[in-house]
Amino acid sequence: MSSKHLLRWAVLAIAAIGLIAIACNGDDDDGDGDGGGGNTLQTVVDRGELKCGVKDSQPGFGNLEDDGSYSGIDVEFCKAVAIAVLGDADAVEYVLATADNRFELLASGEIDVLIRTTTHTLSRDADLNGDFGVTLFYDGQGMMVKVDSGFDSLSDMDGATICVTTGTTTEQNLNDAFEALNISYTPLAVADDAGSLENFLSDRCDGWTGDKGNLAGQRSAYPDEGGGPEALKILAETMSKEPLAPVTRDNDSEWFDIVNWVALGTIAAEELGVTASNVSAEAANPSSAETARLLGVESTIGDFLGLDSNTFMQDVIGELGNYGEIYERTVEQVGIPRAGSLNELWTNGGLLYAPPVR
Ligand SMILES: N[C@@H](CCC(=O)N[C@@H](CS)C(=O)NCC(=O)O)C(=O)O
């Protein structure tokens, strides 16, 4: 090939690479707001606050308490990211993300991360410009009924009216489950848990379907006027897989890595036996090389992630504890035991597993 041809090919190749880069960046056309696809880390650091999209009506996961504070496992992971990035668990603005608007809030940059009982699915991953991190809670869809309803399994519910939330994976799963059983139902779909509670309390529906984690939380807070938690039961069947994971915007892999590795770090800490109470002693005298790396004693894990501090996991664990401690403080409190569940560490027969910290 002549040098003139070579030059032409080189120019065309560089132009093509440029076009691919523009197309893959997504900054220009994805309608992102202030966080815009590209550099959420810088946005958060400049703002001095993390905007975390959460629920406010699900005890154990994302709940607004009477004193104005937020609680739940999702909220704890918002705090973990804020500690890692800003050194302050309180540097979080909790933004209510509803089932319907959560992906819009993320795409528009109104939140930096979505940690809101959100199921990782193919279409959401591929179509809604979200990147899903590690599963923080393996859930599945269930059905809650009144104890005196006479329903002991889904197959008893032919012709029932079912309370369900719009904009969720729940609607489709309900359809699939009843279709598979060849029975009919009437959905009573509303936008939020408050609406379902009202409908259920006033007997407008016979069953209330949702993620079992949500149903347990709603049951734990069921008002006295309805007979309190004891008046309700959750049927044994599980209709679906609902791996709940944090979501960041596509094409922001530095930010995604931070959110993901902070969460994985809490799982690694549990695997290694590092807790809120022993983290300082472990940092001073690590029990293993992996512990030393996780705690930033002999590693530059913060540098790898673009964080200021290599010891960010010391801060996260010191303040919030490891995954097991976080679970116990939140999910366990609404009556969802961890033992024997998928949410155990892999070493205890569950699915939680942290890749090597190295
Ligand atoms: N994990 C499912 C369901 C999550 C979800 O949105 N759950 C319902 C109840 S199961 C809910 O939050 N309802 C509305 C609300 O109160 O905001 C998903 O990602 O779609």
CSV table of C-alpha atoms and ligand atoms in Angstrom, one decimal:
chain,number,residue,atom,x,y,z
A,1,MET,CA,0.0,0.0,0.0
A,2,SER,CA,1.4,3.4,-0.9
A,3,SER,CA,2.1,5.9,1.9
A,4,LYS,CA,-0.7,8.1,0.6
A,5,HIS,CA,-3.2,5.2,1.0
A,6,LEU,CA,-1.8,4.4,4.4
A,7,LEU,CA,-2.3,7.9,5.6
A,8,ARG,CA,-5.9,7.9,4.2
A,9,TRP,CA,-6.7,4.7,6.1
A,10,ALA,CA,-5.1,6.0,9.3
A,11,VAL,CA,-7.3,9.2,9.1
A,12,LEU,CA,-10.4,7.2,8.5
A,13,ALA,CA,-9.6,4.8,11.4
A,14,ILE,CA,-9.1,7.6,13.8
A,15,ALA,CA,-12.3,9.3,12.7
A,16,ALA,CA,-14.2,6.0,13.2
A,17,ILE,CA,-12.7,5.5,16.7
A,18,GLY,CA,-13.8,9.1,17.5
A,19,LEU,CA,-17.4,8.4,16.3
A,20,ILE,CA,-17.6,5.2,18.3
A,21,ALA,CA,-16.3,7.0,21.4
A,22,ILE,CA,-19.0,9.7,21.0
A,23,ALA,CA,-21.7,7.1,20.4
A,24,CYS,CA,-20.6,5.1,23.5
A,25,ASN,CA,-20.2,8.0,25.8
A,26,GLY,CA,-23.9,8.8,25.8
A,27,ASP,CA,-23.3,12.3,27.4
A,28,ASP,CA,-24.8,14.1,24.4
A,29,ASP,CA,-28.0,12.4,23.9
A,30,ASP,CA,-29.1,10.7,27.1
A,31,GLY,CA,-30.6,13.8,28.7
A,32,ASP,CA,-28.4,13.6,31.7
A,33,GLY,CA,-28.5,16.5,34.1
A,34,ASP,CA,-25.8,17.7,36.5
A,35,GLY,CA,-24.3,14.3,37.1
A,36,GLY,CA,-24.5,13.6,33.3
A,37,GLY,CA,-23.2,10.1,32.5
A,38,GLY,CA,-19.5,11.0,32.7
A,39,ASN,CA,-18.2,12.1,36.1
A,40,THR,CA,-20.5,11.6,39.0
A,41,LEU,CA,-17.5,11.3,41.4
A,42,GLN,CA,-16.4,14.9,40.6
A,43,THR,CA,-20.0,16.1,40.8
A,44,VAL,CA,-20.5,14.6,44.3
A,45,VAL,CA,-17.1,15.9,45.6
A,46,ASP,CA,-17.8,19.4,44.3
A,47,ARG,CA,-21.3,19.4,45.8
A,48,GLY,CA,-20.1,17.9,49.1
A,49,GLU,CA,-23.2,15.8,49.3
A,50,LEU,CA,-24.4,12.5,47.8
A,51,LYS,CA,-27.9,12.4,46.3
A,52,CYS,CA,-29.2,9.0,47.0
A,53,GLY,CA,-32.5,7.8,45.5
A,54,VAL,CA,-34.3,5.7,48.1
A,55,LYS,CA,-37.8,4.6,49.3
A,56,ASP,CA,-39.4,6.1,52.3
A,57,SER,CA,-42.1,3.6,53.1
A,58,GLN,CA,-40.4,0.2,53.5
A,59,PRO,CA,-39.2,-0.7,57.0
A,60,GLY,CA,-35.9,-2.6,56.9
A,61,PHE,CA,-35.0,-1.2,53.5
A,62,GLY,CA,-35.8,2.4,52.9
A,63,ASN,CA,-38.0,4.1,55.5
A,64,LEU,CA,-38.6,7.6,56.7
A,65,GLU,CA,-38.9,7.6,60.5
A,66,ASP,CA,-41.0,9.9,62.6
A,67,ASP,CA,-38.0,11.9,63.7
A,68,GLY,CA,-37.1,12.7,60.0
A,69,SER,CA,-34.2,10.2,59.7
A,70,TYR,CA,-34.0,7.4,57.2
A,71,SER,CA,-33.4,3.8,58.0
A,72,GLY,CA,-32.9,0.5,56.2
A,73,ILE,CA,-30.3,-1.5,54.4
A,74,ASP,CA,-30.5,0.6,51.2
A,75,VAL,CA,-30.0,3.8,53.4
A,76,GLU,CA,-27.0,2.2,55.0
A,77,PHE,CA,-25.3,1.7,51.6
A,78,CYS,CA,-26.0,5.3,50.7
A,79,LYS,CA,-24.2,6.2,53.9
A,80,ALA,CA,-21.3,3.8,53.1
A,81,VAL,CA,-20.8,5.5,49.7
A,82,ALA,CA,-20.9,9.0,51.4
A,83,ILE,CA,-18.3,7.9,54.0
A,84,ALA,CA,-16.0,6.5,51.3
A,85,VAL,CA,-16.3,9.5,49.0
A,86,LEU,CA,-16.9,12.4,51.4
A,87,GLY,CA,-15.8,11.0,54.8
A,88,ASP,CA,-19.2,11.8,56.3
A,89,ALA,CA,-22.2,9.4,56.7
A,90,ASP,CA,-24.5,12.4,57.0
A,91,ALA,CA,-23.4,14.0,53.8
A,92,VAL,CA,-26.4,12.4,52.0
A,93,GLU,CA,-29.5,14.0,50.6
A,94,TYR,CA,-32.2,11.3,50.5
A,95,VAL,CA,-34.3,11.8,47.4
A,96,LEU,CA,-37.6,9.9,47.3
A,97,ALA,CA,-37.5,7.6,44.3
A,98,THR,CA,-40.9,6.1,43.4
A,99,ALA,CA,-41.4,2.8,41.6
A,100,ASP,CA,-42.4,4.9,38.5
A,101,ASN,CA,-39.8,7.8,38.5
A,102,ARG,CA,-36.7,6.1,39.8
A,103,PHE,CA,-34.9,5.5,36.4
A,104,GLU,CA,-35.8,9.1,35.2
A,105,LEU,CA,-34.3,10.5,38.4
A,106,LEU,CA,-31.1,8.7,37.7
A,107,ALA,CA,-30.9,9.5,34.0
A,108,SER,CA,-31.6,13.2,34.6
A,109,GLY,CA,-28.8,13.4,37.2
A,110,GLU,CA,-31.3,14.3,40.0
A,111,ILE,CA,-29.7,11.4,42.0
A,112,ASP,CA,-26.2,10.1,41.9
A,113,VAL,CA,-27.1,6.6,42.7
A,114,LEU,CA,-30.3,4.6,43.0
A,115,ILE,CA,-30.5,2.3,46.0
A,116,ARG,CA,-34.1,1.5,46.2
A,117,THR,CA,-35.1,-2.2,46.3
A,118,THR,CA,-34.5,-2.2,42.6
A,119,THR,CA,-34.4,-5.6,40.8
A,120,HIS,CA,-31.6,-6.2,38.4
A,121,THR,CA,-33.2,-7.3,35.1
A,122,LEU,CA,-32.0,-7.5,31.5
A,123,SER,CA,-34.3,-4.8,30.1
A,124,ARG,CA,-33.5,-2.3,32.9
A,125,ASP,CA,-29.8,-3.0,32.4
A,126,ALA,CA,-29.8,-2.7,28.7
A,127,ASP,CA,-32.6,-0.3,28.0
A,128,LEU,CA,-32.7,2.2,30.9
A,129,ASN,CA,-29.1,3.4,30.9
A,130,GLY,CA,-28.4,1.9,34.3
A,131,ASP,CA,-25.5,-0.2,35.5
A,132,PHE,CA,-26.4,-2.6,38.3
A,133,GLY,CA,-23.8,-3.4,41.0
A,134,VAL,CA,-23.6,-6.3,43.4
A,135,THR,CA,-26.9,-7.7,44.7
A,136,LEU,CA,-27.4,-6.3,48.2
A,137,PHE,CA,-30.4,-8.4,49.0
A,138,TYR,CA,-31.7,-11.5,47.2
A,139,ASP,CA,-35.5,-11.1,47.3
A,140,GLY,CA,-38.4,-12.8,45.6
A,141,GLN,CA,-42.0,-11.9,45.1
A,142,GLY,CA,-44.6,-13.2,47.6
A,143,MET,CA,-48.2,-12.9,48.4
A,144,MET,CA,-49.5,-11.5,51.8
A,145,VAL,CA,-53.1,-12.4,52.9
A,146,LYS,CA,-55.2,-12.1,56.0
A,147,VAL,CA,-54.8,-15.0,58.4
A,148,ASP,CA,-58.6,-15.4,58.4
A,149,SER,CA,-58.9,-15.3,54.6
A,150,GLY,CA,-58.7,-19.1,54.2
A,151,PHE,CA,-55.9,-18.8,51.6
A,152,ASP,CA,-53.0,-21.1,52.2
A,153,SER,CA,-51.4,-21.1,48.8
A,154,LEU,CA,-51.7,-19.2,45.5
A,155,SER,CA,-53.8,-21.9,43.9
A,156,ASP,CA,-56.5,-21.0,46.5
A,157,MET,CA,-56.8,-17.5,45.1
A,158,ASP,CA,-58.7,-18.1,41.8
A,159,GLY,CA,-60.7,-14.9,41.1
A,160,ALA,CA,-59.1,-12.9,43.9
A,161,THR,CA,-58.4,-9.2,43.7
A,162,ILE,CA,-54.7,-8.4,44.2
A,163,CYS,CA,-53.1,-5.2,45.4
A,164,VAL,CA,-50.0,-4.4,43.4
A,165,THR,CA,-47.7,-1.5,42.7
A,166,THR,CA,-47.3,0.1,39.2
A,167,GLY,CA,-43.9,0.5,37.6
A,168,THR,CA,-42.5,-2.7,39.2
A,169,THR,CA,-41.4,-6.1,38.2
A,170,THR,CA,-44.2,-7.2,40.4
A,171,GLU,CA,-47.0,-6.7,38.0
A,172,GLN,CA,-45.5,-8.9,35.3
A,173,ASN,CA,-44.5,-11.7,37.7
A,174,LEU,CA,-48.1,-11.7,39.2
A,175,ASN,CA,-49.4,-12.2,35.7
A,176,ASP,CA,-46.9,-15.0,34.9
A,177,ALA,CA,-47.6,-16.8,38.2
A,178,PHE,CA,-51.4,-16.8,37.9
A,179,GLU,CA,-51.2,-17.7,34.3
A,180,ALA,CA,-48.9,-20.7,35.1
A,181,LEU,CA,-51.5,-21.9,37.7
A,182,ASN,CA,-54.3,-21.3,35.1
A,183,ILE,CA,-56.3,-19.2,37.5
A,184,SER,CA,-57.6,-15.6,37.2
A,185,TYR,CA,-57.2,-12.5,39.3
A,186,THR,CA,-58.1,-8.8,39.1
A,187,PRO,CA,-55.2,-6.4,39.8
A,188,LEU,CA,-55.8,-3.4,41.9
A,189,ALA,CA,-52.7,-1.3,40.9
A,190,VAL,CA,-51.6,1.8,42.7
A,191,ALA,CA,-48.5,3.9,42.7
A,192,ASP,CA,-47.2,3.3,46.2
A,193,ASP,CA,-47.3,1.2,49.3
A,194,ALA,CA,-49.6,3.7,51.1
A,195,GLY,CA,-52.3,3.1,48.5
A,196,SER,CA,-52.0,-0.6,48.7
A,197,LEU,CA,-52.2,-0.4,52.5
A,198,GLU,CA,-55.3,1.6,52.3
A,199,ASN,CA,-56.9,-0.8,49.8
A,200,PHE,CA,-55.9,-3.8,51.8
A,201,LEU,CA,-57.1,-2.4,55.1
A,202,SER,CA,-60.5,-1.6,53.6
A,203,ASP,CA,-60.8,-5.1,52.1
A,204,ARG,CA,-60.7,-3.8,48.5
A,205,CYS,CA,-58.2,-6.6,47.7
A,206,ASP,CA,-57.8,-10.2,49.0
A,207,GLY,CA,-54.0,-10.4,48.6
A,208,TRP,CA,-51.1,-8.0,48.6
A,209,THR,CA,-48.2,-8.9,46.3
A,210,GLY,CA,-44.7,-7.5,46.3
A,211,ASP,CA,-41.1,-8.4,47.1
A,212,LYS,CA,-41.1,-10.6,50.2
A,213,GLY,CA,-38.8,-8.1,51.9
A,214,ASN,CA,-41.4,-5.4,51.3
A,215,LEU,CA,-44.3,-7.5,52.5
A,216,ALA,CA,-42.4,-8.4,55.7
A,217,GLY,CA,-41.8,-4.7,56.3
A,218,GLN,CA,-45.4,-3.8,55.6
A,219,ARG,CA,-46.6,-6.6,57.9
A,220,SER,CA,-44.3,-5.5,60.7
A,221,ALA,CA,-45.9,-2.0,60.5
A,222,TYR,CA,-49.5,-3.2,59.9
A,223,PRO,CA,-51.8,-0.9,62.0
A,224,ASP,CA,-53.8,-2.0,65.0
A,225,GLU,CA,-57.0,-1.1,63.3
A,226,GLY,CA,-56.3,-4.0,60.9
A,227,GLY,CA,-55.3,-6.3,63.8
A,228,GLY,CA,-51.6,-5.6,63.7
A,229,PRO,CA,-48.9,-8.0,62.2
A,230,GLU,CA,-50.5,-11.1,63.6
A,231,ALA,CA,-53.6,-10.6,61.4
A,232,LEU,CA,-51.4,-11.2,58.3
A,233,LYS,CA,-49.4,-14.0,56.8
A,234,ILE,CA,-47.1,-14.3,53.8
A,235,LEU,CA,-47.7,-17.4,51.7
A,236,ALA,CA,-44.7,-19.7,51.4
A,237,GLU,CA,-44.5,-19.6,47.6
A,238,THR,CA,-42.0,-17.4,45.9
A,239,MET,CA,-43.0,-16.2,42.4
A,240,SER,CA,-39.8,-14.7,41.1
A,241,LYS,CA,-36.2,-13.8,41.5
A,242,GLU,CA,-35.7,-10.2,42.7
A,243,PRO,CA,-32.0,-9.5,43.1
A,244,LEU,CA,-32.0,-6.0,44.5
A,245,ALA,CA,-28.9,-3.9,43.6
A,246,PRO,CA,-27.6,-0.4,43.5
A,247,VAL,CA,-27.8,1.4,40.1
A,248,THR,CA,-25.6,4.1,38.6
A,249,ARG,CA,-25.8,5.7,35.2
A,250,ASP,CA,-24.3,3.9,32.2
A,251,ASN,CA,-20.8,5.0,31.0
A,252,ASP,CA,-19.5,6.2,34.3
A,253,SER,CA,-17.4,3.3,35.3
A,254,GLU,CA,-15.2,5.2,37.8
A,255,TRP,CA,-18.3,6.0,39.8
A,256,PHE,CA,-19.8,2.6,39.3
A,257,ASP,CA,-16.6,1.0,40.6
A,258,ILE,CA,-16.7,3.1,43.8
A,259,VAL,CA,-20.4,2.3,44.5
A,260,ASN,CA,-19.8,-1.4,43.8
A,261,TRP,CA,-16.6,-1.9,45.7
A,262,VAL,CA,-17.8,-0.1,48.8
A,263,ALA,CA,-20.6,-2.6,48.9
A,264,LEU,CA,-18.3,-5.5,48.1
A,265,GLY,CA,-15.9,-4.2,50.8
A,266,THR,CA,-18.6,-4.8,53.4
A,267,ILE,CA,-19.1,-8.3,52.2
A,268,ALA,CA,-15.3,-8.9,52.1
A,269,ALA,CA,-15.1,-7.5,55.7
A,270,GLU,CA,-17.6,-10.1,56.9
A,271,GLU,CA,-15.7,-12.9,55.1
A,272,LEU,CA,-12.6,-11.8,56.9
A,273,GLY,CA,-14.2,-11.3,60.3
A,274,VAL,CA,-13.6,-7.6,60.4
A,275,THR,CA,-16.3,-5.8,62.4
A,276,ALA,CA,-17.1,-2.3,63.6
A,277,SER,CA,-15.6,-3.2,67.0
A,278,ASN,CA,-12.4,-4.9,65.8
A,279,VAL,CA,-11.6,-2.8,62.7
A,280,SER,CA,-9.1,-0.5,64.5
A,281,ALA,CA,-7.2,-3.5,66.0
A,282,GLU,CA,-7.3,-5.2,62.6
A,283,ALA,CA,-5.9,-2.1,60.9
A,284,ALA,CA,-3.1,-1.9,63.5
A,285,ASN,CA,-2.3,-5.6,63.3
A,286,PRO,CA,-4.0,-7.3,60.3
A,287,SER,CA,-4.9,-11.0,60.6
A,288,SER,CA,-4.3,-11.6,57.0
A,289,ALA,CA,-2.8,-10.1,53.8
A,290,GLU,CA,-6.3,-9.7,52.4
A,291,THR,CA,-7.5,-7.8,55.5
A,292,ALA,CA,-4.5,-5.5,55.2
A,293,ARG,CA,-5.4,-4.8,51.6
A,294,LEU,CA,-9.1,-4.2,52.4
A,295,LEU,CA,-8.2,-1.8,55.2
A,296,GLY,CA,-5.7,0.1,53.1
A,297,VAL,CA,-2.8,-0.8,55.3
A,298,GLU,CA,-0.7,-2.3,52.6
A,299,SER,CA,-2.6,-1.2,49.5
A,300,THR,CA,-3.6,1.7,47.4
A,301,ILE,CA,-7.2,0.6,46.9
A,302,GLY,CA,-8.4,4.2,47.2
A,303,ASP,CA,-6.0,5.3,44.5
A,304,PHE,CA,-7.3,2.6,42.2
A,305,LEU,CA,-10.8,3.8,42.7
A,306,GLY,CA,-10.0,7.5,42.4
A,307,LEU,CA,-10.7,8.2,46.1
A,308,ASP,CA,-8.6,10.5,48.3
A,309,SER,CA,-8.1,7.9,51.0
A,310,ASN,CA,-6.8,4.3,50.9
A,311,THR,CA,-8.4,3.6,54.3
A,312,PHE,CA,-12.0,4.3,53.3
A,313,MET,CA,-13.1,0.8,54.2
A,314,GLN,CA,-11.8,1.3,57.8
A,315,ASP,CA,-14.1,4.3,58.0
A,316,VAL,CA,-17.1,2.5,56.4
A,317,ILE,CA,-16.7,-0.6,58.6
A,318,GLY,CA,-15.9,1.5,61.8
A,319,GLU,CA,-19.1,3.4,61.4
A,320,LEU,CA,-21.6,1.0,59.8
A,321,GLY,CA,-20.0,-2.5,60.4
A,322,ASN,CA,-19.7,-5.3,57.8
A,323,TYR,CA,-22.5,-6.6,55.6
A,324,GLY,CA,-23.7,-9.0,58.4
A,325,GLU,CA,-23.8,-6.2,61.0
A,326,ILE,CA,-25.7,-3.9,58.6
A,327,TYR,CA,-28.2,-6.7,57.8
A,328,GLU,CA,-28.8,-7.4,61.4
A,329,ARG,CA,-29.5,-3.8,62.2
A,330,THR,CA,-32.0,-3.4,59.3
A,331,VAL,CA,-33.5,-6.3,57.5
A,332,GLU,CA,-33.4,-8.7,60.5
A,333,GLN,CA,-35.5,-6.1,62.4
A,334,VAL,CA,-38.5,-6.6,60.1
A,335,GLY,CA,-38.5,-10.4,60.7
A,336,ILE,CA,-36.4,-11.6,57.8
A,337,PRO,CA,-33.9,-14.0,59.2
A,338,ARG,CA,-30.6,-14.4,57.4
A,339,ALA,CA,-29.8,-17.9,58.4
A,340,GLY,CA,-30.4,-20.4,55.7
A,341,SER,CA,-31.3,-17.7,53.1
A,342,LEU,CA,-29.6,-16.7,49.9
A,343,ASN,CA,-28.4,-13.6,51.7
A,344,GLU,CA,-25.9,-15.6,53.7
A,345,LEU,CA,-22.2,-15.5,52.8
A,346,TRP,CA,-21.2,-18.2,50.3
A,347,THR,CA,-19.2,-19.9,53.0
A,348,ASN,CA,-22.5,-20.4,54.9
A,349,GLY,CA,-24.4,-21.7,51.9
A,350,GLY,CA,-25.7,-18.3,50.6
A,351,LEU,CA,-24.8,-16.3,47.5
A,352,LEU,CA,-22.9,-13.4,48.9
A,353,TYR,CA,-19.3,-13.5,47.6
A,354,ALA,CA,-16.7,-10.7,47.3
A,355,PRO,CA,-14.1,-11.0,44.5
A,356,PRO,CA,-10.5,-10.6,45.7
A,357,VAL,CA,-9.5,-7.3,47.1
A,358,ARG,CA,-6.1,-6.9,45.3
B,1,LIG,N1,-38.0,-5.0,43.2
B,1,LIG,C1,-39.1,-4.6,42.4
B,1,LIG,C2,-40.2,-4.0,43.2
B,1,LIG,C3,-39.7,-2.8,44.0
B,1,LIG,C4,-40.9,-1.9,44.4
B,1,LIG,O1,-41.0,-0.9,43.8
B,1,LIG,N2,-41.7,-2.4,45.2
B,1,LIG,C5,-43.1,-1.9,45.4
B,1,LIG,C6,-43.8,-2.7,46.4
B,1,LIG,S1,-43.4,-4.4,46.2
B,1,LIG,C7,-43.0,-0.4,45.8
B,1,LIG,O2,-42.0,0.1,46.2
B,1,LIG,N3,-44.1,0.3,45.7
B,1,LIG,C8,-44.2,1.7,45.6
B,1,LIG,C9,-43.8,2.6,46.7
B,1,LIG,O3,-44.3,2.6,47.8
B,1,LIG,O4,-43.0,3.5,46.4
B,1,LIG,C10,-38.7,-3.7,41.3
B,1,LIG,O5,-37.5,-3.3,41.2
B,1,LIG,O6,-39.6,-3.3,40.5
